[in-house]
PDB file of C-alpha atoms in Angstrom:
ATOM      1  CA  UNK W  12     185.369  91.653  55.907  1.00  0.00           C
ATOM      2  CA  UNK W  13     183.451  91.555  52.755  1.00  0.00           C
ATOM      3  CA  UNK W  14     182.334  95.298  53.490  1.00  0.00           C
ATOM      4  CA  UNK W  15     185.750  95.927  53.562  1.00  0.00           C
ATOM      5  CA  UNK W  16     186.761  94.896  50.843  1.00  0.00           C
ATOM      6  CA  UNK W  17     184.295  96.729  48.987  1.00  0.00           C
ATOM      7  CA  UNK W  18     184.800  99.956  50.712  1.00  0.00           C
ATOM      8  CA  UNK W  19     188.638  99.434  49.047  1.00  0.00           C
ATOM      9  CA  UNK W  20     186.809  98.613  46.132  1.00  0.00           C
ATOM     10  CA  UNK W  21     185.460 101.237  45.399  1.00  0.00           C
ATOM     11  CA  UNK W  22     187.967 103.585  46.751  1.00  0.00           C
ATOM     12  CA  UNK W  23     189.846 101.982  44.496  1.00  0.00           C
ATOM     13  CA  UNK W  24     187.396 103.196  41.279  1.00  0.00           C
ATOM     14  CA  UNK W  25     187.771 106.414  42.508  1.00  0.00           C
ATOM     15  CA  UNK W  26     191.053 106.312  42.402  1.00  0.00           C
ATOM     16  CA  UNK W  27     191.469 105.529  39.060  1.00  0.00           C
ATOM     17  CA  UNK W  28     188.886 105.991  37.057  1.00  0.00           C
ATOM     18  CA  UNK W  29     189.689 109.861  35.543  1.00  0.00           C
ATOM     19  CA  UNK W  30     192.289 109.426  34.447  1.00  0.00           C
ATOM     20  CA  UNK W  31     193.535 106.089  34.024  1.00  0.00           C
ATOM     21  CA  UNK W  32     196.705 104.519  32.406  1.00  0.00           C
ATOM     22  CA  UNK W  33     195.329 102.874  29.460  1.00  0.00           C
ATOM     23  CA  UNK W  34     197.121  99.180  28.387  1.00  0.00           C
ATOM     24  CA  UNK W  35     195.904  97.427  25.319  1.00  0.00           C
ATOM     25  CA  UNK W  36     195.683  94.401  26.688  1.00  0.00           C
ATOM     26  CA  UNK W  37     196.840  92.911  30.062  1.00  0.00           C
ATOM     27  CA  UNK W  38     196.926  89.155  31.166  1.00  0.00           C
ATOM     28  CA  UNK W  39     195.220  87.715  33.643  1.00  0.00           C
ATOM     29  CA  UNK W  40     194.257  85.117  36.014  1.00  0.00           C
ATOM     30  CA  UNK W  41     191.754  84.873  37.656  1.00  0.00           C
ATOM     31  CA  UNK W  42     192.611  82.355  40.502  1.00  0.00           C
ATOM     32  CA  UNK W  43     191.866  83.942  44.286  1.00  0.00           C
ATOM     33  CA  UNK W  44     194.610  85.589  46.165  1.00  0.00           C
ATOM     34  CA  UNK W  45     195.483  81.964  47.990  1.00  0.00           C
ATOM     35  CA  UNK W  46     195.236  80.247  44.884  1.00  0.00           C
ATOM     36  CA  UNK W  47     191.056  79.510  45.025  1.00  0.00           C
ATOM     37  CA  UNK W  48     188.922  79.118  41.836  1.00  0.00           C
ATOM     38  CA  UNK W  49     187.461  82.286  40.814  1.00  0.00           C
ATOM     39  CA  UNK W  50     183.420  82.380  40.644  1.00  0.00           C
ATOM     40  CA  UNK W  51     181.563  85.089  38.217  1.00  0.00           C
ATOM     41  CA  UNK W  52     180.984  87.811  41.631  1.00  0.00           C
ATOM     42  CA  UNK W  53     184.169  87.759  41.567  1.00  0.00           C
ATOM     43  CA  UNK W  54     185.241  87.612  38.273  1.00  0.00           C
ATOM     44  CA  UNK W  55     183.107  90.828  37.945  1.00  0.00           C
ATOM     45  CA  UNK W  56     185.185  92.505  40.487  1.00  0.00           C
ATOM     46  CA  UNK W  57     188.203  91.914  38.976  1.00  0.00           C
ATOM     47  CA  UNK W  58     187.006  93.457  36.049  1.00  0.00           C
ATOM     48  CA  UNK W  59     185.617  96.574  37.122  1.00  0.00           C
ATOM     49  CA  UNK W  60     189.891  97.343  39.281  1.00  0.00           C
ATOM     50  CA  UNK W  61     190.934  96.154  35.572  1.00  0.00           C
ATOM     51  CA  UNK W  62     188.261  98.733  32.731  1.00  0.00           C
ATOM     52  CA  UNK W  63     189.569 101.866  34.150  1.00  0.00           C
ATOM     53  CA  UNK W  64     192.776 100.787  32.726  1.00  0.00           C
ATOM     54  CA  UNK W  65     192.159  98.411  29.072  1.00  0.00           C
ATOM     55  CA  UNK W  66     188.888  96.184  28.166  1.00  0.00           C
ATOM     56  CA  UNK W  67     191.636  93.391  26.930  1.00  0.00           C
ATOM     57  CA  UNK W  68     192.967  90.580  28.668  1.00  0.00           C
ATOM     58  CA  UNK W  69     194.052  87.462  27.989  1.00  0.00           C
ATOM     59  CA  UNK W  70     193.271  84.235  30.195  1.00  0.00           C
ATOM     60  CA  UNK W  71     195.757  80.816  29.989  1.00  0.00           C
ATOM     61  CA  UNK W  72     193.513  78.125  30.421  1.00  0.00           C
ATOM     62  CA  UNK W  73     189.268  77.632  30.404  1.00  0.00           C
ATOM     63  CA  UNK W  74     189.483  74.645  32.191  1.00  0.00           C
ATOM     64  CA  UNK W  75     191.547  75.194  34.790  1.00  0.00           C
ATOM     65  CA  UNK W  76     189.456  76.320  37.732  1.00  0.00           C
ATOM     66  CA  UNK W  77     186.885  76.263  35.060  1.00  0.00           C
ATOM     67  CA  UNK W  78     187.585  80.035  34.304  1.00  0.00           C
ATOM     68  CA  UNK W  79     186.345  80.166  30.950  1.00  0.00           C
ATOM     69  CA  UNK W  80     182.663  80.231  31.807  1.00  0.00           C
ATOM     70  CA  UNK W  81     182.999  82.571  35.382  1.00  0.00           C
ATOM     71  CA  UNK W  82     185.433  84.708  32.856  1.00  0.00           C
ATOM     72  CA  UNK W  83     182.674  85.124  29.840  1.00  0.00           C
ATOM     73  CA  UNK W  84     179.927  85.685  32.276  1.00  0.00           C
ATOM     74  CA  UNK W  85     180.891  88.361  33.434  1.00  0.00           C
ATOM     75  CA  UNK W  86     182.208  89.975  29.632  1.00  0.00           C
ATOM     76  CA  UNK W  87     178.336  88.695  28.271  1.00  0.00           C
ATOM     77  CA  UNK W  88     176.601  92.338  28.073  1.00  0.00           C
ATOM     78  CA  UNK W  89     180.103  94.125  27.784  1.00  0.00           C
ATOM     79  CA  UNK W  90     182.186  96.243  25.468  1.00  0.00           C
ATOM     80  CA  UNK W  91     185.194  93.186  27.436  1.00  0.00           C
ATOM     81  CA  UNK W  92     187.174  90.752  24.701  1.00  0.00           C
ATOM     82  CA  UNK W  93     189.256  88.029  25.873  1.00  0.00           C
ATOM     83  CA  UNK W  94     191.802  85.846  24.878  1.00  0.00           C
ATOM     84  CA  UNK W  95     190.858  82.206  25.465  1.00  0.00           C
ATOM     85  CA  UNK W  96     194.071  80.303  26.466  1.00  0.00           C
ATOM     86  CA  UNK W  97     194.274  76.408  25.965  1.00  0.00           C
ATOM     87  CA  UNK W  98     196.934  74.957  28.330  1.00  0.00           C
ATOM     88  CA  UNK W  99     200.024  72.841  26.904  1.00  0.00           C
ATOM     89  CA  UNK W 100     201.423  70.677  28.616  1.00  0.00           C
ATOM     90  CA  UNK W 101     203.492  67.005  28.083  1.00  0.00           C
ATOM     91  CA  UNK W 102     200.010  65.046  28.899  1.00  0.00           C
ATOM     92  CA  UNK W 103     197.632  65.493  25.708  1.00  0.00           C
ATOM     93  CA  UNK W 104     194.768  65.178  27.287  1.00  0.00           C
ATOM     94  CA  UNK W 105     195.518  68.863  29.316  1.00  0.00           C
ATOM     95  CA  UNK W 106     194.337  70.207  25.942  1.00  0.00           C
ATOM     96  CA  UNK W 107     192.112  67.696  25.030  1.00  0.00           C
ATOM     97  CA  UNK W 108     190.344  69.168  28.291  1.00  0.00           C
ATOM     98  CA  UNK W 109     190.680  72.464  27.536  1.00  0.00           C
ATOM     99  CA  UNK W 110     190.333  72.077  23.744  1.00  0.00           C
ATOM    100  CA  UNK W 111     186.526  70.450  24.766  1.00  0.00           C
ATOM    101  CA  UNK W 112     185.590  72.901  27.383  1.00  0.00           C
ATOM    102  CA  UNK W 113     186.885  76.104  24.382  1.00  0.00           C
ATOM    103  CA  UNK W 114     184.185  74.289  22.131  1.00  0.00           C
ATOM    104  CA  UNK W 115     180.512  73.370  25.145  1.00  0.00           C
ATOM    105  CA  UNK W 116     181.372  77.250  25.976  1.00  0.00           C
ATOM    106  CA  UNK W 117     181.219  77.930  22.364  1.00  0.00           C
ATOM    107  CA  UNK W 118     177.180  76.327  22.611  1.00  0.00           C
ATOM    108  CA  UNK W 119     176.377  79.135  25.186  1.00  0.00           C
ATOM    109  CA  UNK W 120     178.540  82.339  24.507  1.00  0.00           C
ATOM    110  CA  UNK W 121     178.953  84.539  21.406  1.00  0.00           C
ATOM    111  CA  UNK W 122     182.306  83.751  20.534  1.00  0.00           C
ATOM    112  CA  UNK W 123     182.175  86.693  17.678  1.00  0.00           C
ATOM    113  CA  UNK W 124     181.386  89.147  19.729  1.00  0.00           C
ATOM    114  CA  UNK W 125     183.355  89.103  23.329  1.00  0.00           C
ATOM    115  CA  UNK W 126     186.565  86.224  21.838  1.00  0.00           C
ATOM    116  CA  UNK W 127     189.084  88.008  20.132  1.00  0.00           C
ATOM    117  CA  UNK W 128     191.370  85.413  19.806  1.00  0.00           C
ATOM    118  CA  UNK W 129     192.403  81.516  20.751  1.00  0.00           C
ATOM    119  CA  UNK W 130     195.739  81.126  22.022  1.00  0.00           C
ATOM    120  CA  UNK W 131     196.515  77.636  21.949  1.00  0.00           C
ATOM    121  CA  UNK W 132     199.422  77.374  24.774  1.00  0.00           C
ATOM    122  CA  UNK W 133     202.172  78.834  26.337  1.00  0.00           C
ATOM    123  CA  UNK W 134     205.999  78.752  25.910  1.00  0.00           C
ATOM    124  CA  UNK W 135     205.709  74.530  25.562  1.00  0.00           C
ATOM    125  CA  UNK W 136     207.880  74.538  23.018  1.00  0.00           C
ATOM    126  CA  UNK W 137     210.286  76.725  25.221  1.00  0.00           C
ATOM    127  CA  UNK W 138     209.985  74.841  27.748  1.00  0.00           C
ATOM    128  CA  UNK W 139     210.285  71.261  25.768  1.00  0.00           C
ATOM    129  CA  UNK W 140     207.556  69.457  26.899  1.00  0.00           C
ATOM    130  CA  UNK W 141     206.087  69.941  22.990  1.00  0.00           C
ATOM    131  CA  UNK W 142     208.357  69.696  19.807  1.00  0.00           C
ATOM    132  CA  UNK W 143     207.073  72.653  16.557  1.00  0.00           C
ATOM    133  CA  UNK W 144     205.200  70.421  14.451  1.00  0.00           C
ATOM    134  CA  UNK W 145     202.919  69.193  17.885  1.00  0.00           C
ATOM    135  CA  UNK W 146     202.213  72.033  18.573  1.00  0.00           C
ATOM    136  CA  UNK W 147     201.308  73.156  14.539  1.00  0.00           C
ATOM    137  CA  UNK W 148     199.939  69.888  14.395  1.00  0.00           C
ATOM    138  CA  UNK W 149     197.350  71.384  17.793  1.00  0.00           C
ATOM    139  CA  UNK W 150     196.613  74.629  16.474  1.00  0.00           C
ATOM    140  CA  UNK W 151     195.127  73.283  12.997  1.00  0.00           C
ATOM    141  CA  UNK W 152     193.725  70.749  15.088  1.00  0.00           C
ATOM    142  CA  UNK W 153     192.382  73.813  17.006  1.00  0.00           C
ATOM    143  CA  UNK W 154     191.319  76.072  13.752  1.00  0.00           C
ATOM    144  CA  UNK W 155     189.490  72.776  11.936  1.00  0.00           C
ATOM    145  CA  UNK W 156     187.299  72.468  16.110  1.00  0.00           C
ATOM    146  CA  UNK W 157     186.262  75.870  15.323  1.00  0.00           C
ATOM    147  CA  UNK W 158     185.958  76.242  12.055  1.00  0.00           C
ATOM    148  CA  UNK W 159     183.013  73.149  12.780  1.00  0.00           C
ATOM    149  CA  UNK W 160     180.867  74.713  14.519  1.00  0.00           C
ATOM    150  CA  UNK W 161     180.831  78.263  12.756  1.00  0.00           C
ATOM    151  CA  UNK W 162     183.622  80.220  14.037  1.00  0.00           C
ATOM    152  CA  UNK W 163     186.792  79.610  12.031  1.00  0.00           C
ATOM    153  CA  UNK W 164     186.694  83.670  11.777  1.00  0.00           C
ATOM    154  CA  UNK W 165     188.710  83.927  15.440  1.00  0.00           C
ATOM    155  CA  UNK W 166     192.230  84.078  15.036  1.00  0.00           C
ATOM    156  CA  UNK W 167     194.292  81.074  16.470  1.00  0.00           C
ATOM    157  CA  UNK W 168     198.103  81.269  17.634  1.00  0.00           C
ATOM    158  CA  UNK W 169     200.369  80.417  20.532  1.00  0.00           C
ATOM    159  CA  UNK W 170     202.518  81.995  22.578  1.00  0.00           C
ATOM    160  CA  UNK W 171     206.263  81.759  22.639  1.00  0.00           C
ATOM    161  CA  UNK W 172     209.319  82.843  23.644  1.00  0.00           C
ATOM    162  CA  UNK W 173     211.294  85.124  20.669  1.00  0.00           C
ATOM    163  CA  UNK W 174     213.793  82.305  20.418  1.00  0.00           C
ATOM    164  CA  UNK W 175     211.698  79.717  20.192  1.00  0.00           C
ATOM    165  CA  UNK W 176     208.853  80.262  17.397  1.00  0.00           C
ATOM    166  CA  UNK W 177     210.016  78.676  14.943  1.00  0.00           C
ATOM    167  CA  UNK W 178     208.941  78.833  10.811  1.00  0.00           C
ATOM    168  CA  UNK W 179     206.824  76.118  11.538  1.00  0.00           C
ATOM    169  CA  UNK W 180     204.518  77.700  14.143  1.00  0.00           C
ATOM    170  CA  UNK W 181     204.755  80.873  12.039  1.00  0.00           C
ATOM    171  CA  UNK W 182     202.977  79.811   9.261  1.00  0.00           C
ATOM    172  CA  UNK W 183     200.071  78.105  11.186  1.00  0.00           C
ATOM    173  CA  UNK W 184     199.130  80.913  13.339  1.00  0.00           C
ATOM    174  CA  UNK W 185     197.072  83.951  12.422  1.00  0.00           C
ATOM    175  CA  UNK W 186     198.859  86.344  13.837  1.00  0.00           C
ATOM    176  CA  UNK W 187     202.889  86.005  16.448  1.00  0.00           C
ATOM    177  CA  UNK W 188     201.300  85.996  19.732  1.00  0.00           C
ATOM    178  CA  UNK W 189     205.433  86.511  20.691  1.00  0.00           C
ATOM    179  CA  UNK W 190     206.558  86.868  24.777  1.00  0.00           C
ATOM    180  CA  UNK W 191     209.606  88.443  26.073  1.00  0.00           C
ATOM    181  CA  UNK W 192     211.800  89.520  29.288  1.00  0.00           C
ATOM    182  CA  UNK W 193     214.379  91.135  29.321  1.00  0.00           C
ATOM    183  CA  UNK W 194     214.716  90.780  33.046  1.00  0.00           C
ATOM    184  CA  UNK W 195     215.197  86.972  32.175  1.00  0.00           C
ATOM    185  CA  UNK W 196     218.432  88.117  30.028  1.00  0.00           C
ATOM    186  CA  UNK W 197     219.824  89.420  32.926  1.00  0.00           C
ATOM    187  CA  UNK W 198     219.796  92.784  30.871  1.00  0.00           C
ATOM    188  CA  UNK W 199     219.930  96.308  33.033  1.00  0.00           C
ATOM    189  CA  UNK W 200     216.955  98.086  32.367  1.00  0.00           C
ATOM    190  CA  UNK W 201     218.506 101.476  30.851  1.00  0.00           C
ATOM    191  CA  UNK W 202     219.184  98.663  27.778  1.00  0.00           C
ATOM    192  CA  UNK W 203     215.916  96.066  28.642  1.00  0.00           C
ATOM    193  CA  UNK W 204     213.264  97.688  26.128  1.00  0.00           C
ATOM    194  CA  UNK W 205     216.294  98.729  23.368  1.00  0.00           C
ATOM    195  CA  UNK W 206     216.158  95.217  23.775  1.00  0.00           C
ATOM    196  CA  UNK W 207     212.933  94.059  23.018  1.00  0.00           C
ATOM    197  CA  UNK W 208     212.131  96.273  20.687  1.00  0.00           C
ATOM    198  CA  UNK W 209     214.856  93.877  18.503  1.00  0.00           C
ATOM    199  CA  UNK W 210     213.158  91.256  19.386  1.00  0.00           C
ATOM    200  CA  UNK W 211     210.029  92.616  17.682  1.00  0.00           C
ATOM    201  CA  UNK W 212     211.716  93.928  14.939  1.00  0.00           C
ATOM    202  CA  UNK W 213     213.364  90.605  14.195  1.00  0.00           C
ATOM    203  CA  UNK W 214     210.096  88.216  14.728  1.00  0.00           C
ATOM    204  CA  UNK W 215     208.452  90.629  12.511  1.00  0.00           C
ATOM    205  CA  UNK W 216     211.354  89.978   9.701  1.00  0.00           C
ATOM    206  CA  UNK W 217     210.840  86.264  10.164  1.00  0.00           C
ATOM    207  CA  UNK W 218     207.211  86.376  10.263  1.00  0.00           C
ATOM    208  CA  UNK W 219     206.703  87.664   6.980  1.00  0.00           C
ATOM    209  CA  UNK W 220     204.156  90.777   6.412  1.00  0.00           C
ATOM    210  CA  UNK W 221     202.031  88.828   9.698  1.00  0.00           C
ATOM    211  CA  UNK W 222     201.215  91.018  12.700  1.00  0.00           C
ATOM    212  CA  UNK W 223     203.163  90.234  15.248  1.00  0.00           C
ATOM    213  CA  UNK W 224     201.981  90.852  19.004  1.00  0.00           C
ATOM    214  CA  UNK W 225     203.394  91.414  22.387  1.00  0.00           C
ATOM    215  CA  UNK W 226     201.493  88.403  24.458  1.00  0.00           C
ATOM    216  CA  UNK W 227     203.998  89.188  27.226  1.00  0.00           C
ATOM    217  CA  UNK W 228     206.358  91.494  28.883  1.00  0.00           C
ATOM    218  CA  UNK W 229     207.087  93.647  32.200  1.00  0.00           C
ATOM    219  CA  UNK W 230     209.403  93.895  34.563  1.00  0.00           C
ATOM    220  CA  UNK W 231     209.116  92.518  38.486  1.00  0.00           C
ATOM    221  CA  UNK W 232     208.561  95.380  41.526  1.00  0.00           C
ATOM    222  CA  UNK W 233     210.499  93.241  44.573  1.00  0.00           C
ATOM    223  CA  UNK W 234     212.048  90.041  44.429  1.00  0.00           C
ATOM    224  CA  UNK W 235     215.766  88.890  43.806  1.00  0.00           C
ATOM    225  CA  UNK W 236     217.784  90.580  40.311  1.00  0.00           C
ATOM    226  CA  UNK W 237     218.610  88.679  37.990  1.00  0.00           C
ATOM    227  CA  UNK W 238     222.271  89.360  36.882  1.00  0.00           C
ATOM    228  CA  UNK W 239     222.658  93.091  35.740  1.00  0.00           C
ATOM    229  CA  UNK W 240     218.365  93.357  35.855  1.00  0.00           C
ATOM    230  CA  UNK W 241     217.514  94.891  38.730  1.00  0.00           C
ATOM    231  CA  UNK W 242     213.994  93.942  40.486  1.00  0.00           C
ATOM    232  CA  UNK W 243     212.115  97.247  42.674  1.00  0.00           C
ATOM    233  CA  UNK W 244     209.315  99.894  41.786  1.00  0.00           C
ATOM    234  CA  UNK W 245     211.970 102.448  39.800  1.00  0.00           C
ATOM    235  CA  UNK W 246     212.493 100.544  37.616  1.00  0.00           C
ATOM    236  CA  UNK W 247     209.711  98.261  37.120  1.00  0.00           C
ATOM    237  CA  UNK W 248     207.753 101.448  36.609  1.00  0.00           C
ATOM    238  CA  UNK W 249     209.876 102.848  33.970  1.00  0.00           C
ATOM    239  CA  UNK W 250     210.365  99.483  31.844  1.00  0.00           C
ATOM    240  CA  UNK W 251     205.876 100.073  31.652  1.00  0.00           C
ATOM    241  CA  UNK W 252     206.861 103.664  30.408  1.00  0.00           C
ATOM    242  CA  UNK W 253     208.970 103.224  28.134  1.00  0.00           C
ATOM    243  CA  UNK W 254     208.005  99.568  26.882  1.00  0.00           C
ATOM    244  CA  UNK W 255     203.834 101.416  26.599  1.00  0.00           C
ATOM    245  CA  UNK W 256     205.498 104.687  25.252  1.00  0.00           C
ATOM    246  CA  UNK W 257     207.320 103.573  22.186  1.00  0.00           C
ATOM    247  CA  UNK W 258     204.469 100.100  21.641  1.00  0.00           C
ATOM    248  CA  UNK W 259     201.762 102.924  21.406  1.00  0.00           C
ATOM    249  CA  UNK W 260     204.385 105.238  18.960  1.00  0.00           C
ATOM    250  CA  UNK W 261     205.159 102.195  16.962  1.00  0.00           C
ATOM    251  CA  UNK W 262     201.465 100.708  16.542  1.00  0.00           C
ATOM    252  CA  UNK W 263     202.377  97.561  18.950  1.00  0.00           C
ATOM    253  CA  UNK W 264     199.789  95.956  20.349  1.00  0.00           C
ATOM    254  CA  UNK W 265     200.356  93.708  23.408  1.00  0.00           C
ATOM    255  CA  UNK W 266     198.926  92.307  26.679  1.00  0.00           C
ATOM    256  CA  UNK W 267     200.824  93.593  29.428  1.00  0.00           C
ATOM    257  CA  UNK W 268     202.769  91.425  32.423  1.00  0.00           C
ATOM    258  CA  UNK W 269     200.154  91.279  34.901  1.00  0.00           C
ATOM    259  CA  UNK W 270     197.174  92.595  35.765  1.00  0.00           C
ATOM    260  CA  UNK W 271     197.867  91.098  39.894  1.00  0.00           C
ATOM    261  CA  UNK W 272     200.092  90.517  41.813  1.00  0.00           C
ATOM    262  CA  UNK W 273     199.543  87.300  42.413  1.00  0.00           C
ATOM    263  CA  UNK W 274     200.858  85.429  45.780  1.00  0.00           C
ATOM    264  CA  UNK W 275     200.069  82.186  44.518  1.00  0.00           C
ATOM    265  CA  UNK W 276     201.577  81.901  41.537  1.00  0.00           C
ATOM    266  CA  UNK W 277     205.073  79.766  41.231  1.00  0.00           C
ATOM    267  CA  UNK W 278     208.298  80.402  42.762  1.00  0.00           C
ATOM    268  CA  UNK W 279     209.719  77.039  41.128  1.00  0.00           C
ATOM    269  CA  UNK W 280     211.891  79.952  38.920  1.00  0.00           C
ATOM    270  CA  UNK W 281     215.940  81.312  39.082  1.00  0.00           C
ATOM    271  CA  UNK W 282     214.565  84.500  41.350  1.00  0.00           C
ATOM    272  CA  UNK W 283     211.176  84.460  43.542  1.00  0.00           C
ATOM    273  CA  UNK W 284     209.427  87.460  41.448  1.00  0.00           C
ATOM    274  CA  UNK W 285     207.084  85.454  40.301  1.00  0.00           C
ATOM    275  CA  UNK W 286     204.641  86.891  42.622  1.00  0.00           C
ATOM    276  CA  UNK W 287     205.171  91.418  41.941  1.00  0.00           C
ATOM    277  CA  UNK W 288     204.195  91.366  37.467  1.00  0.00           C
ATOM    278  CA  UNK W 289     201.020  93.146  38.575  1.00  0.00           C
ATOM    279  CA  UNK W 290     200.128  96.624  38.638  1.00  0.00           C
ATOM    280  CA  UNK W 291     197.348  95.659  41.214  1.00  0.00           C
ATOM    281  CA  UNK W 292     198.702  94.776  44.160  1.00  0.00           C
ATOM    282  CA  UNK W 293     197.763  91.262  45.736  1.00  0.00           C
ATOM    283  CA  UNK W 294     194.661  92.007  47.462  1.00  0.00           C
ATOM    284  CA  UNK W 295     193.315  92.375  43.608  1.00  0.00           C
ATOM    285  CA  UNK W 296     192.265  96.366  44.258  1.00  0.00           C
ATOM    286  CA  UNK W 297     195.022  98.466  45.265  1.00  0.00           C
ATOM    287  CA  UNK W 298     196.999 100.088  42.522  1.00  0.00           C
ATOM    288  CA  UNK W 299     200.466  99.668  42.782  1.00  0.00           C
ATOM    289  CA  UNK W 300     201.254 102.935  41.300  1.00  0.00           C
ATOM    290  CA  UNK W 301     200.320 106.170  41.540  1.00  0.00           C
ATOM    291  CA  UNK W 302     198.724 107.990  38.677  1.00  0.00           C
ATOM    292  CA  UNK W 303     200.180 108.132  35.554  1.00  0.00           C
ATOM    293  CA  UNK W 304     201.447 105.049  35.181  1.00  0.00           C
ATOM    294  CA  UNK W 305     203.358 106.392  32.540  1.00  0.00           C
ATOM    295  CA  UNK W 306     203.063 109.422  30.202  1.00  0.00           C
ATOM    296  CA  UNK W 307     204.662 109.418  26.573  1.00  0.00           C
ATOM    297  CA  UNK W 308     205.655 113.047  25.635  1.00  0.00           C
TER     298      UNK W 308
END
């Protein structure tokens, strides 16, 4: 089984090494296809698969599965950079555990070289698990904690959906990290990118000169439709092409959702699409789309 995996990995790398479509960054969860926790060697394999596409990743927690350490270890002595997430929900002990693990990791890794940002929470206000004021206080807390260990230069932000990125949060972050999914608005594919970019423009206006980065966007390749939003390979690739090319033209940084299809992902949503957002299939090896994935003309 291990030999077969590495043969598949080699074939995948050979097919993508030349002329692979580039992304500014990708969202990444290193949990294995069955949901188990990763080790550093598995993360190294993942990075080999993903390197033809990007050298920037975002993870959502350093404490969950203790994933921060194998990710940072696998990136040592490479050109990879990572946005490290701290998970925030109703239970502040979860945030504190993530923050403590972050600070522990600062003792062993070169954050100035490897870490592009720290992301405090992902849609915690949208899920009504934190108020904007509570989350803003956590952002200030993390900034101070990093400053205390000589890492005040590391940007700190939070990720929220476009309607819940309130001024209270914009004031505290070093850059705005927004999520936008026209699919979950039930928008048809022909109108989806215009809808997404209108959200970006609205937040750029609200941010008053502060940089706006798209922390998540994408389109599912399978699962139930949602209103006028139709899943499928064609629509997933169409949304990707339009978004990536327009973002490049307009100099908008982004982390596309997602690196891998993930069967373990929650289906507790309005539609059973959660495992179908990746650019690589759920074996974590096989590209989902033929190259070129997109062509900007």
